[in-house]
Tab-separated table of C-alpha atoms in Angstrom:
chain	number	residue	atom	x	y	z
A	1	UNK	CA	244.648	-73.480	105.769
A	2	UNK	CA	246.904	-74.713	108.659
A	3	UNK	CA	250.424	-75.030	107.502
A	4	UNK	CA	250.698	-77.913	110.156
A	5	UNK	CA	247.608	-80.240	108.838
A	6	UNK	CA	250.098	-80.690	105.203
A	7	UNK	CA	252.180	-83.554	106.026
A	8	UNK	CA	255.779	-82.242	106.209
A	9	UNK	CA	256.776	-85.091	102.726
A	10	UNK	CA	254.703	-83.439	100.586
A	11	UNK	CA	256.197	-79.908	101.504
A	12	UNK	CA	259.276	-82.056	101.020
A	13	UNK	CA	258.427	-82.672	97.560
A	14	UNK	CA	257.190	-79.239	96.572
A	15	UNK	CA	260.492	-77.528	96.176
A	16	UNK	CA	261.514	-79.981	93.634
A	17	UNK	CA	258.499	-79.917	91.967
A	18	UNK	CA	259.544	-75.880	91.588
A	19	UNK	CA	263.000	-76.871	90.328
A	20	UNK	CA	262.109	-78.963	88.228
A	21	UNK	CA	259.129	-76.557	86.236
A	22	UNK	CA	261.647	-73.079	86.488
A	23	UNK	CA	263.965	-75.604	84.381
A	24	UNK	CA	261.019	-76.541	81.850
A	25	UNK	CA	260.178	-72.665	82.036
A	26	UNK	CA	263.802	-71.844	81.198
A	27	UNK	CA	263.970	-74.180	78.543
A	28	UNK	CA	261.160	-72.363	77.027
A	29	UNK	CA	258.055	-75.023	77.757
A	30	UNK	CA	254.547	-73.384	78.442
A	31	UNK	CA	253.036	-76.976	79.051
A	32	UNK	CA	253.179	-79.573	81.504
A	33	UNK	CA	251.789	-83.162	82.463
A	34	UNK	CA	251.876	-84.910	86.308
A	35	UNK	CA	253.555	-87.331	84.049
A	36	UNK	CA	256.044	-85.491	82.645
A	37	UNK	CA	256.712	-83.683	85.896
A	38	UNK	CA	257.347	-86.978	87.578
A	39	UNK	CA	259.204	-89.048	85.079
A	40	UNK	CA	261.922	-85.701	85.150
A	41	UNK	CA	261.421	-85.839	89.087
A	42	UNK	CA	261.322	-89.445	89.758
A	43	UNK	CA	258.438	-88.740	91.682
A	44	UNK	CA	255.285	-90.620	90.464
A	45	UNK	CA	252.201	-88.627	88.597
A	46	UNK	CA	249.848	-89.822	90.479
A	47	UNK	CA	251.797	-88.450	93.961
A	48	UNK	CA	252.199	-84.929	91.920
A	49	UNK	CA	248.773	-84.782	91.630
A	50	UNK	CA	248.151	-85.725	94.970
A	51	UNK	CA	250.689	-83.826	96.313
A	52	UNK	CA	248.887	-80.642	95.120
A	53	UNK	CA	245.583	-81.487	95.427
A	54	UNK	CA	246.092	-80.435	99.069
A	55	UNK	CA	246.231	-76.745	97.953
A	56	UNK	CA	244.343	-76.458	94.446
A	57	UNK	CA	243.491	-77.550	91.535
A	58	UNK	CA	246.267	-76.584	89.061
A	59	UNK	CA	245.877	-78.499	86.433
A	60	UNK	CA	242.997	-78.718	83.381
A	61	UNK	CA	241.792	-82.007	82.824
A	62	UNK	CA	243.573	-82.804	78.755
A	63	UNK	CA	245.443	-79.326	79.090
A	64	UNK	CA	247.954	-79.871	81.702
A	65	UNK	CA	249.127	-77.565	83.550
A	66	UNK	CA	250.570	-74.251	82.940
A	67	UNK	CA	254.324	-73.889	84.400
A	68	UNK	CA	254.205	-70.365	84.595
A	69	UNK	CA	250.639	-70.631	86.840
A	70	UNK	CA	252.214	-73.518	88.487
A	71	UNK	CA	255.412	-71.665	89.611
A	72	UNK	CA	253.675	-68.443	90.998
A	73	UNK	CA	251.349	-70.893	93.095
A	74	UNK	CA	254.478	-72.782	94.201
A	75	UNK	CA	256.729	-69.209	95.094
A	76	UNK	CA	253.504	-68.700	97.211
A	77	UNK	CA	252.841	-71.875	99.209
A	78	UNK	CA	256.541	-72.173	99.873
A	79	UNK	CA	256.492	-68.592	100.842
A	80	UNK	CA	259.742	-67.052	98.716
A	81	UNK	CA	258.185	-64.841	96.225
A	82	UNK	CA	260.133	-63.140	98.722
A	83	UNK	CA	263.821	-63.196	99.056
A	84	UNK	CA	264.746	-64.229	102.328
A	85	UNK	CA	267.659	-62.896	103.820
A	86	UNK	CA	270.657	-65.545	105.192
A	87	UNK	CA	273.834	-65.671	107.428
A	88	UNK	CA	276.502	-67.774	107.192
A	89	UNK	CA	277.794	-69.383	110.768
A	90	UNK	CA	280.917	-71.132	109.960
A	91	UNK	CA	283.690	-69.833	107.409
A	92	UNK	CA	285.370	-72.852	107.190
A	93	UNK	CA	285.453	-74.672	103.676
A	94	UNK	CA	282.104	-75.506	103.378
A	95	UNK	CA	280.919	-71.267	104.758
A	96	UNK	CA	283.107	-70.144	101.422
A	97	UNK	CA	281.374	-72.049	99.575
A	98	UNK	CA	277.682	-71.448	100.672
A	99	UNK	CA	278.882	-67.622	100.945
A	100	UNK	CA	279.848	-67.261	97.207
A	101	UNK	CA	277.166	-70.003	96.134
A	102	UNK	CA	275.090	-68.553	92.773
A	103	UNK	CA	272.827	-70.896	93.333
A	104	UNK	CA	269.830	-68.772	95.914
A	105	UNK	CA	269.805	-66.223	93.139
A	106	UNK	CA	266.298	-66.894	92.216
A	107	UNK	CA	265.376	-69.197	94.332
A	108	UNK	CA	264.404	-67.145	97.198
A	109	UNK	CA	267.493	-65.978	99.173
A	110	UNK	CA	270.234	-64.348	99.556
A	111	UNK	CA	273.063	-64.286	102.108
A	112	UNK	CA	273.743	-60.924	103.630
A	113	UNK	CA	275.773	-61.756	106.621
A	114	UNK	CA	278.981	-64.432	107.551
A	115	UNK	CA	280.138	-65.070	110.430
A	116	UNK	CA	283.239	-66.809	112.610
A	117	UNK	CA	284.767	-67.285	115.870
A	118	UNK	CA	288.468	-67.388	114.922
A	119	UNK	CA	290.381	-63.537	114.672
A	120	UNK	CA	291.960	-65.436	111.948
A	121	UNK	CA	289.007	-64.787	109.731
A	122	UNK	CA	287.295	-61.630	111.172
A	123	UNK	CA	287.699	-59.215	109.079
A	124	UNK	CA	288.423	-60.803	106.289
A	125	UNK	CA	286.548	-60.227	102.777
A	126	UNK	CA	284.915	-63.649	101.632
A	127	UNK	CA	283.089	-63.083	98.221
A	128	UNK	CA	280.956	-60.378	99.081
A	129	UNK	CA	281.262	-60.357	103.031
A	130	UNK	CA	283.751	-59.445	105.356
A	131	UNK	CA	283.653	-62.281	108.086
A	132	UNK	CA	281.989	-60.727	111.320
A	133	UNK	CA	282.837	-62.083	115.032
A	134	UNK	CA	280.174	-64.573	116.157
A	135	UNK	CA	280.444	-62.592	119.398
A	136	UNK	CA	278.065	-59.662	117.199
A	137	UNK	CA	275.478	-62.487	115.788
A	138	UNK	CA	272.813	-61.882	118.660
A	139	UNK	CA	272.774	-57.981	118.202
A	140	UNK	CA	273.401	-58.497	114.676
A	141	UNK	CA	270.348	-60.745	113.496
A	142	UNK	CA	268.184	-59.152	115.644
A	143	UNK	CA	268.136	-55.577	114.572
A	144	UNK	CA	267.938	-57.238	110.956
A	145	UNK	CA	265.376	-59.435	111.637
A	146	UNK	CA	266.888	-62.613	109.983
A	147	UNK	CA	265.341	-65.501	110.725
A	148	UNK	CA	267.319	-67.814	108.389
A	149	UNK	CA	270.853	-69.177	108.853
A	150	UNK	CA	273.126	-72.073	107.362
A	151	UNK	CA	275.388	-74.112	110.161
A	152	UNK	CA	278.739	-74.425	109.057
A	153	UNK	CA	280.940	-74.368	112.696
A	154	UNK	CA	282.430	-77.640	114.136
A	155	UNK	CA	280.397	-80.485	115.511
A	156	UNK	CA	281.954	-78.983	119.053
A	157	UNK	CA	280.656	-75.942	118.520
A	158	UNK	CA	277.083	-76.257	117.022
A	159	UNK	CA	274.553	-76.352	119.889
A	160	UNK	CA	276.428	-73.302	121.232
A	161	UNK	CA	275.618	-71.499	118.267
A	162	UNK	CA	272.297	-72.956	118.020
A	163	UNK	CA	271.739	-71.265	120.769
A	164	UNK	CA	272.584	-67.979	119.949
A	165	UNK	CA	270.668	-67.721	116.305
A	166	UNK	CA	267.903	-69.431	117.903
A	167	UNK	CA	268.183	-66.036	120.820
A	168	UNK	CA	268.648	-63.849	118.019
A	169	UNK	CA	265.204	-64.957	116.766
A	170	UNK	CA	266.703	-67.354	114.270
A	171	UNK	CA	263.858	-69.946	112.732
A	172	UNK	CA	265.041	-71.979	110.422
A	173	UNK	CA	268.781	-73.411	110.227
A	174	UNK	CA	269.923	-74.899	107.757
A	175	UNK	CA	272.755	-77.735	109.568
A	176	UNK	CA	275.970	-78.967	107.685
A	177	UNK	CA	277.428	-80.268	111.299
A	178	UNK	CA	277.715	-84.248	111.962
A	179	UNK	CA	275.652	-83.343	115.082
A	180	UNK	CA	271.358	-83.687	116.345
A	181	UNK	CA	270.570	-80.351	116.957
A	182	UNK	CA	268.574	-79.135	120.129
A	183	UNK	CA	266.518	-76.593	119.473
A	184	UNK	CA	262.567	-74.911	121.066
A	185	UNK	CA	259.592	-75.847	119.059
A	186	UNK	CA	258.884	-73.255	116.032
A	187	UNK	CA	262.448	-73.136	114.719
A	188	UNK	CA	263.057	-75.908	112.567
A	189	UNK	CA	266.235	-77.606	111.036
A	190	UNK	CA	267.083	-79.270	108.169
A	191	UNK	CA	269.875	-81.243	108.471
A	192	UNK	CA	273.034	-81.577	105.234
A	193	UNK	CA	275.540	-84.370	106.091
A	194	UNK	CA	277.676	-85.618	103.663
A	195	UNK	CA	277.896	-88.382	105.550
A	196	UNK	CA	274.388	-89.587	106.631
A	197	UNK	CA	273.810	-89.058	102.560
A	198	UNK	CA	276.265	-91.720	101.445
A	199	UNK	CA	275.454	-93.897	104.648
A	200	UNK	CA	271.551	-93.802	103.340
A	201	UNK	CA	272.703	-95.667	99.961
A	202	UNK	CA	276.002	-97.888	100.920
A	203	UNK	CA	273.106	-99.808	102.898
A	204	UNK	CA	271.888	-100.727	99.139
A	205	UNK	CA	275.737	-101.417	98.078
A	206	UNK	CA	277.308	-105.192	98.398
B	1	UNK	CA	266.849	-110.398	104.882
B	2	UNK	CA	266.102	-108.533	101.556
B	3	UNK	CA	266.925	-105.583	101.409
B	4	UNK	CA	264.096	-103.774	99.832
B	5	UNK	CA	261.854	-105.293	101.937
B	6	UNK	CA	262.642	-102.613	104.569
B	7	UNK	CA	261.385	-99.220	104.697
B	8	UNK	CA	263.880	-96.268	102.500
B	9	UNK	CA	262.087	-94.234	105.739
B	10	UNK	CA	263.459	-96.296	108.139
B	11	UNK	CA	267.534	-97.144	106.256
B	12	UNK	CA	266.870	-93.022	106.353
B	13	UNK	CA	267.262	-92.661	109.927
B	14	UNK	CA	269.747	-95.521	110.370
B	15	UNK	CA	273.273	-92.726	109.969
B	16	UNK	CA	271.275	-90.294	112.470
B	17	UNK	CA	271.035	-92.585	114.825
B	18	UNK	CA	274.923	-93.764	114.184
B	19	UNK	CA	275.219	-90.662	114.128
B	20	UNK	CA	274.348	-89.683	117.852
B	21	UNK	CA	275.827	-93.274	119.295
B	22	UNK	CA	278.824	-92.188	118.142
B	23	UNK	CA	278.926	-89.072	119.436
B	24	UNK	CA	277.796	-90.796	123.349
B	25	UNK	CA	280.764	-93.443	122.840
B	26	UNK	CA	283.527	-90.759	122.435
B	27	UNK	CA	281.706	-88.978	125.734
B	28	UNK	CA	282.382	-91.967	127.364
B	29	UNK	CA	278.940	-93.336	127.308
B	30	UNK	CA	278.042	-97.466	127.635
B	31	UNK	CA	274.290	-97.895	127.513
B	32	UNK	CA	271.298	-95.650	126.540
B	33	UNK	CA	267.894	-96.476	126.270
B	34	UNK	CA	265.537	-95.247	123.145
B	35	UNK	CA	264.774	-92.597	125.355
B	36	UNK	CA	267.525	-90.858	125.282
B	37	UNK	CA	268.775	-91.632	121.521
B	38	UNK	CA	265.214	-89.924	120.539
B	39	UNK	CA	265.553	-87.109	122.567
B	40	UNK	CA	269.024	-86.287	121.571
B	41	UNK	CA	267.995	-86.968	117.474
B	42	UNK	CA	264.605	-85.367	117.775
B	43	UNK	CA	262.818	-88.996	116.795
B	44	UNK	CA	260.005	-90.658	119.428
B	45	UNK	CA	261.633	-93.805	121.551
B	46	UNK	CA	259.320	-95.787	119.949
B	47	UNK	CA	260.279	-95.537	116.360
B	48	UNK	CA	263.555	-95.924	117.322
B	49	UNK	CA	262.517	-99.341	119.138
B	50	UNK	CA	259.999	-99.469	115.887
B	51	UNK	CA	263.116	-98.813	113.264
B	52	UNK	CA	265.985	-100.729	115.263
B	53	UNK	CA	263.172	-104.007	115.409
B	54	UNK	CA	262.842	-104.924	111.489
B	55	UNK	CA	267.380	-105.733	111.707
B	56	UNK	CA	266.874	-108.146	114.740
B	57	UNK	CA	267.302	-108.183	118.698
B	58	UNK	CA	269.524	-105.195	119.886
B	59	UNK	CA	268.224	-104.011	123.205
B	60	UNK	CA	267.700	-105.403	126.449
B	61	UNK	CA	264.625	-104.950	128.829
B	62	UNK	CA	265.617	-103.009	131.420
B	63	UNK	CA	269.317	-101.464	131.115
B	64	UNK	CA	268.432	-100.500	127.100
B	65	UNK	CA	271.428	-100.516	124.432
B	66	UNK	CA	275.232	-101.585	125.031
B	67	UNK	CA	276.154	-98.157	122.727
B	68	UNK	CA	279.125	-100.412	121.269
B	69	UNK	CA	277.696	-103.544	120.389
B	70	UNK	CA	274.912	-100.993	118.397
B	71	UNK	CA	277.574	-98.978	116.744
B	72	UNK	CA	279.237	-101.908	115.681
B	73	UNK	CA	275.153	-103.363	114.556
B	74	UNK	CA	274.485	-100.253	112.688
B	75	UNK	CA	277.682	-100.235	110.521
B	76	UNK	CA	277.067	-103.420	109.305
B	77	UNK	CA	273.522	-102.717	108.473
B	78	UNK	CA	275.206	-99.939	106.460
B	79	UNK	CA	278.123	-101.538	104.993
B	80	UNK	CA	280.071	-98.962	106.601
B	81	UNK	CA	282.825	-101.303	108.875
B	82	UNK	CA	284.702	-100.698	105.460
B	83	UNK	CA	285.870	-97.603	103.756
B	84	UNK	CA	284.383	-96.748	100.574
B	85	UNK	CA	286.851	-95.020	98.098
B	86	UNK	CA	284.866	-91.890	97.084
B	87	UNK	CA	285.163	-89.062	93.959
B	88	UNK	CA	284.281	-85.603	93.896
B	89	UNK	CA	283.360	-83.918	89.851
B	90	UNK	CA	283.677	-80.837	89.931
B	91	UNK	CA	286.338	-78.057	91.262
B	92	UNK	CA	284.291	-75.080	92.132
B	93	UNK	CA	283.546	-73.560	95.799
B	94	UNK	CA	281.165	-77.019	97.072
B	95	UNK	CA	283.768	-79.604	95.315
B	96	UNK	CA	287.282	-78.235	97.033
B	97	UNK	CA	285.183	-78.031	100.026
B	98	UNK	CA	284.587	-81.415	99.924
B	99	UNK	CA	287.495	-83.266	98.820
B	100	UNK	CA	289.160	-81.106	102.110
B	101	UNK	CA	286.288	-82.047	104.508
B	102	UNK	CA	287.636	-83.790	107.256
B	103	UNK	CA	283.844	-85.036	107.880
B	104	UNK	CA	284.722	-88.353	106.014
B	105	UNK	CA	287.014	-89.727	108.890
B	106	UNK	CA	285.359	-92.829	110.874
B	107	UNK	CA	282.059	-92.609	108.717
B	108	UNK	CA	283.214	-94.793	106.034
B	109	UNK	CA	284.477	-92.963	103.170
B	110	UNK	CA	287.381	-91.299	102.048
B	111	UNK	CA	287.370	-89.365	98.859
B	112	UNK	CA	290.715	-90.758	96.706
B	113	UNK	CA	290.005	-88.535	93.471
B	114	UNK	CA	289.018	-85.170	92.321
B	115	UNK	CA	288.111	-84.097	88.703
B	116	UNK	CA	287.387	-80.707	86.024
B	117	UNK	CA	287.124	-80.721	82.648
B	118	UNK	CA	288.346	-76.876	83.133
B	119	UNK	CA	291.798	-76.909	81.592
B	120	UNK	CA	292.757	-74.046	84.331
B	121	UNK	CA	291.746	-76.153	86.636
B	122	UNK	CA	293.119	-79.465	85.351
B	123	UNK	CA	296.336	-80.765	87.544
B	124	UNK	CA	296.104	-77.872	90.544
B	125	UNK	CA	296.896	-79.405	93.920
B	126	UNK	CA	293.208	-79.391	96.107
B	127	UNK	CA	294.279	-80.655	99.656
B	128	UNK	CA	295.577	-83.913	98.899
B	129	UNK	CA	294.350	-84.127	95.125
B	130	UNK	CA	295.682	-83.095	91.687
B	131	UNK	CA	292.473	-82.473	89.612
B	132	UNK	CA	291.818	-84.716	87.145
B	133	UNK	CA	290.616	-84.761	83.597
B	134	UNK	CA	286.155	-85.474	83.915
B	135	UNK	CA	287.840	-87.350	80.211
B	136	UNK	CA	289.523	-89.528	82.187
B	137	UNK	CA	286.643	-90.516	84.685
B	138	UNK	CA	285.132	-93.531	83.258
B	139	UNK	CA	288.605	-95.146	83.137
B	140	UNK	CA	290.006	-94.076	86.062
B	141	UNK	CA	286.624	-94.760	87.844
B	142	UNK	CA	286.656	-98.290	86.310
B	143	UNK	CA	289.844	-99.071	86.630
B	144	UNK	CA	289.491	-98.017	90.798
B	145	UNK	CA	286.184	-100.256	90.723
B	146	UNK	CA	285.063	-96.781	92.759
B	147	UNK	CA	281.288	-96.334	93.431
B	148	UNK	CA	280.262	-93.759	95.069
B	149	UNK	CA	280.655	-90.274	93.724
B	150	UNK	CA	279.815	-85.936	94.791
B	151	UNK	CA	278.982	-84.343	91.769
B	152	UNK	CA	279.294	-80.882	92.614
B	153	UNK	CA	278.973	-79.493	88.382
B	154	UNK	CA	276.925	-76.741	87.320
B	155	UNK	CA	273.197	-77.842	86.675
B	156	UNK	CA	273.635	-77.791	82.726
B	157	UNK	CA	276.688	-80.317	82.591
B	158	UNK	CA	274.994	-82.503	85.663
B	159	UNK	CA	273.305	-84.451	83.809
B	160	UNK	CA	275.794	-85.607	81.230
B	161	UNK	CA	278.687	-86.169	84.048
B	162	UNK	CA	275.838	-88.817	85.805
B	163	UNK	CA	276.040	-90.453	82.686
B	164	UNK	CA	279.524	-90.893	82.644
B	165	UNK	CA	279.782	-92.122	86.466
B	166	UNK	CA	276.768	-95.029	85.870
B	167	UNK	CA	279.368	-95.815	83.146
B	168	UNK	CA	282.291	-96.365	84.477
B	169	UNK	CA	280.205	-98.220	87.686
B	170	UNK	CA	279.211	-95.748	90.177
B	171	UNK	CA	276.041	-97.010	92.257
B	172	UNK	CA	275.349	-94.132	94.522
B	173	UNK	CA	275.528	-90.564	93.394
B	174	UNK	CA	275.615	-87.417	95.932
B	175	UNK	CA	273.975	-84.452	94.267
B	176	UNK	CA	275.062	-80.890	95.345
B	177	UNK	CA	273.754	-79.504	91.677
B	178	UNK	CA	270.195	-78.415	91.937
B	179	UNK	CA	268.906	-80.290	89.336
B	180	UNK	CA	266.886	-84.055	89.597
B	181	UNK	CA	269.501	-86.628	87.816
B	182	UNK	CA	268.141	-89.470	85.209
B	183	UNK	CA	269.867	-92.805	86.734
B	184	UNK	CA	269.000	-96.086	85.720
B	185	UNK	CA	267.875	-99.120	88.089
B	186	UNK	CA	269.939	-99.537	90.664
B	187	UNK	CA	272.115	-96.773	90.671
B	188	UNK	CA	270.776	-94.614	93.712
B	189	UNK	CA	270.961	-90.655	93.937
B	190	UNK	CA	270.971	-88.221	97.059
B	191	UNK	CA	270.313	-84.240	96.657
B	192	UNK	CA	271.935	-82.164	98.531
B	193	UNK	CA	270.674	-78.428	97.575
B	194	UNK	CA	270.785	-75.595	99.756
B	195	UNK	CA	267.963	-73.779	97.874
B	196	UNK	CA	265.430	-76.903	98.081
B	197	UNK	CA	266.547	-77.681	101.614
B	198	UNK	CA	265.766	-74.234	102.946
B	199	UNK	CA	262.585	-73.605	100.960
B	200	UNK	CA	261.268	-76.571	102.277
B	201	UNK	CA	261.201	-74.564	105.853
B	202	UNK	CA	260.024	-71.012	104.294
B	203	UNK	CA	256.563	-73.113	104.147
B	204	UNK	CA	256.131	-72.707	107.778
B	205	UNK	CA	257.273	-69.062	108.292
B	206	UNK	CA	255.057	-66.214	107.757
């Protein structure tokens, strides 16, 4: 299957299904239905069935989904059976929080390097890491083959750092800086700007 | 105009346009085109024109958009001409980062209270705030009329705290906890789970 053939909006829902299924699994549940899963994630049962049908037949009429099996399948589809190394660039408050974040465990990711360009921060210990100089970013990332980065630098520096990440071979950037990034084809960016998230909701408030 | 009539996917793009326009404005630019704005945010010019046309006629044939005017209009539409007070619940690393985050300034938000249920954290100074006891959450939020919250508690506590926020009158929650929340109609949730953001991208990587 060509990965581009499945609409990205469907891909965006798969991690949410996976997260909810893992939670059910941790609670000891063995099977679920599209109705139950849908109620848990706020998505209709029909949408869930349609989304999953893009990738195969995962449920059985009458018995629903085997949770452990569907978790395995979704991890395969999302490519998180393996553990991906991730770098964090920008050791302000947000970068610190991500470098120490426990929530990547069991989700397919681990932070392995952190960078900053501030001489006062370079060499500092953050969680398990020693902050490295952003000047080393291209060689360090290229040598280690890392392809994922989380970007927590100020907006004014974000494009410049992005260019370095792209040069180093990074293919996916989770961007916390409140600015749109220009990247070449083949490099993905997801945006996690809190103000943007809030503004999307205040539209509906009086 | 009934706010529900405009598709939410369009609303989700307006903060991105606003952010890019503010940046152009800060750089001293006076006018822009849907082509230029689109190139900056990675969205087609046609889509931008279509999105904005839901709310009126903002551009002029030949001269494009007056940036300051369009910023004003988008701030009105998104309801961020005013400044919204926001609470942060959960003073772990992420909550700390949000309590001290400078990026809300000029985007329509200001953090005004922070909460935690850990006796070791209650009373602690974080940025400009003294951490308050989560037990006070309903009365404190209700008394102040706050309707926005950022949720940074562990997944296991997130639904319980959400119930308190809803009881207190909160109508919009930015959720950093890696779990789906059940909320009644009229309460919105946006999710900013970094693992979910990364998994959405690893799908496309080999």
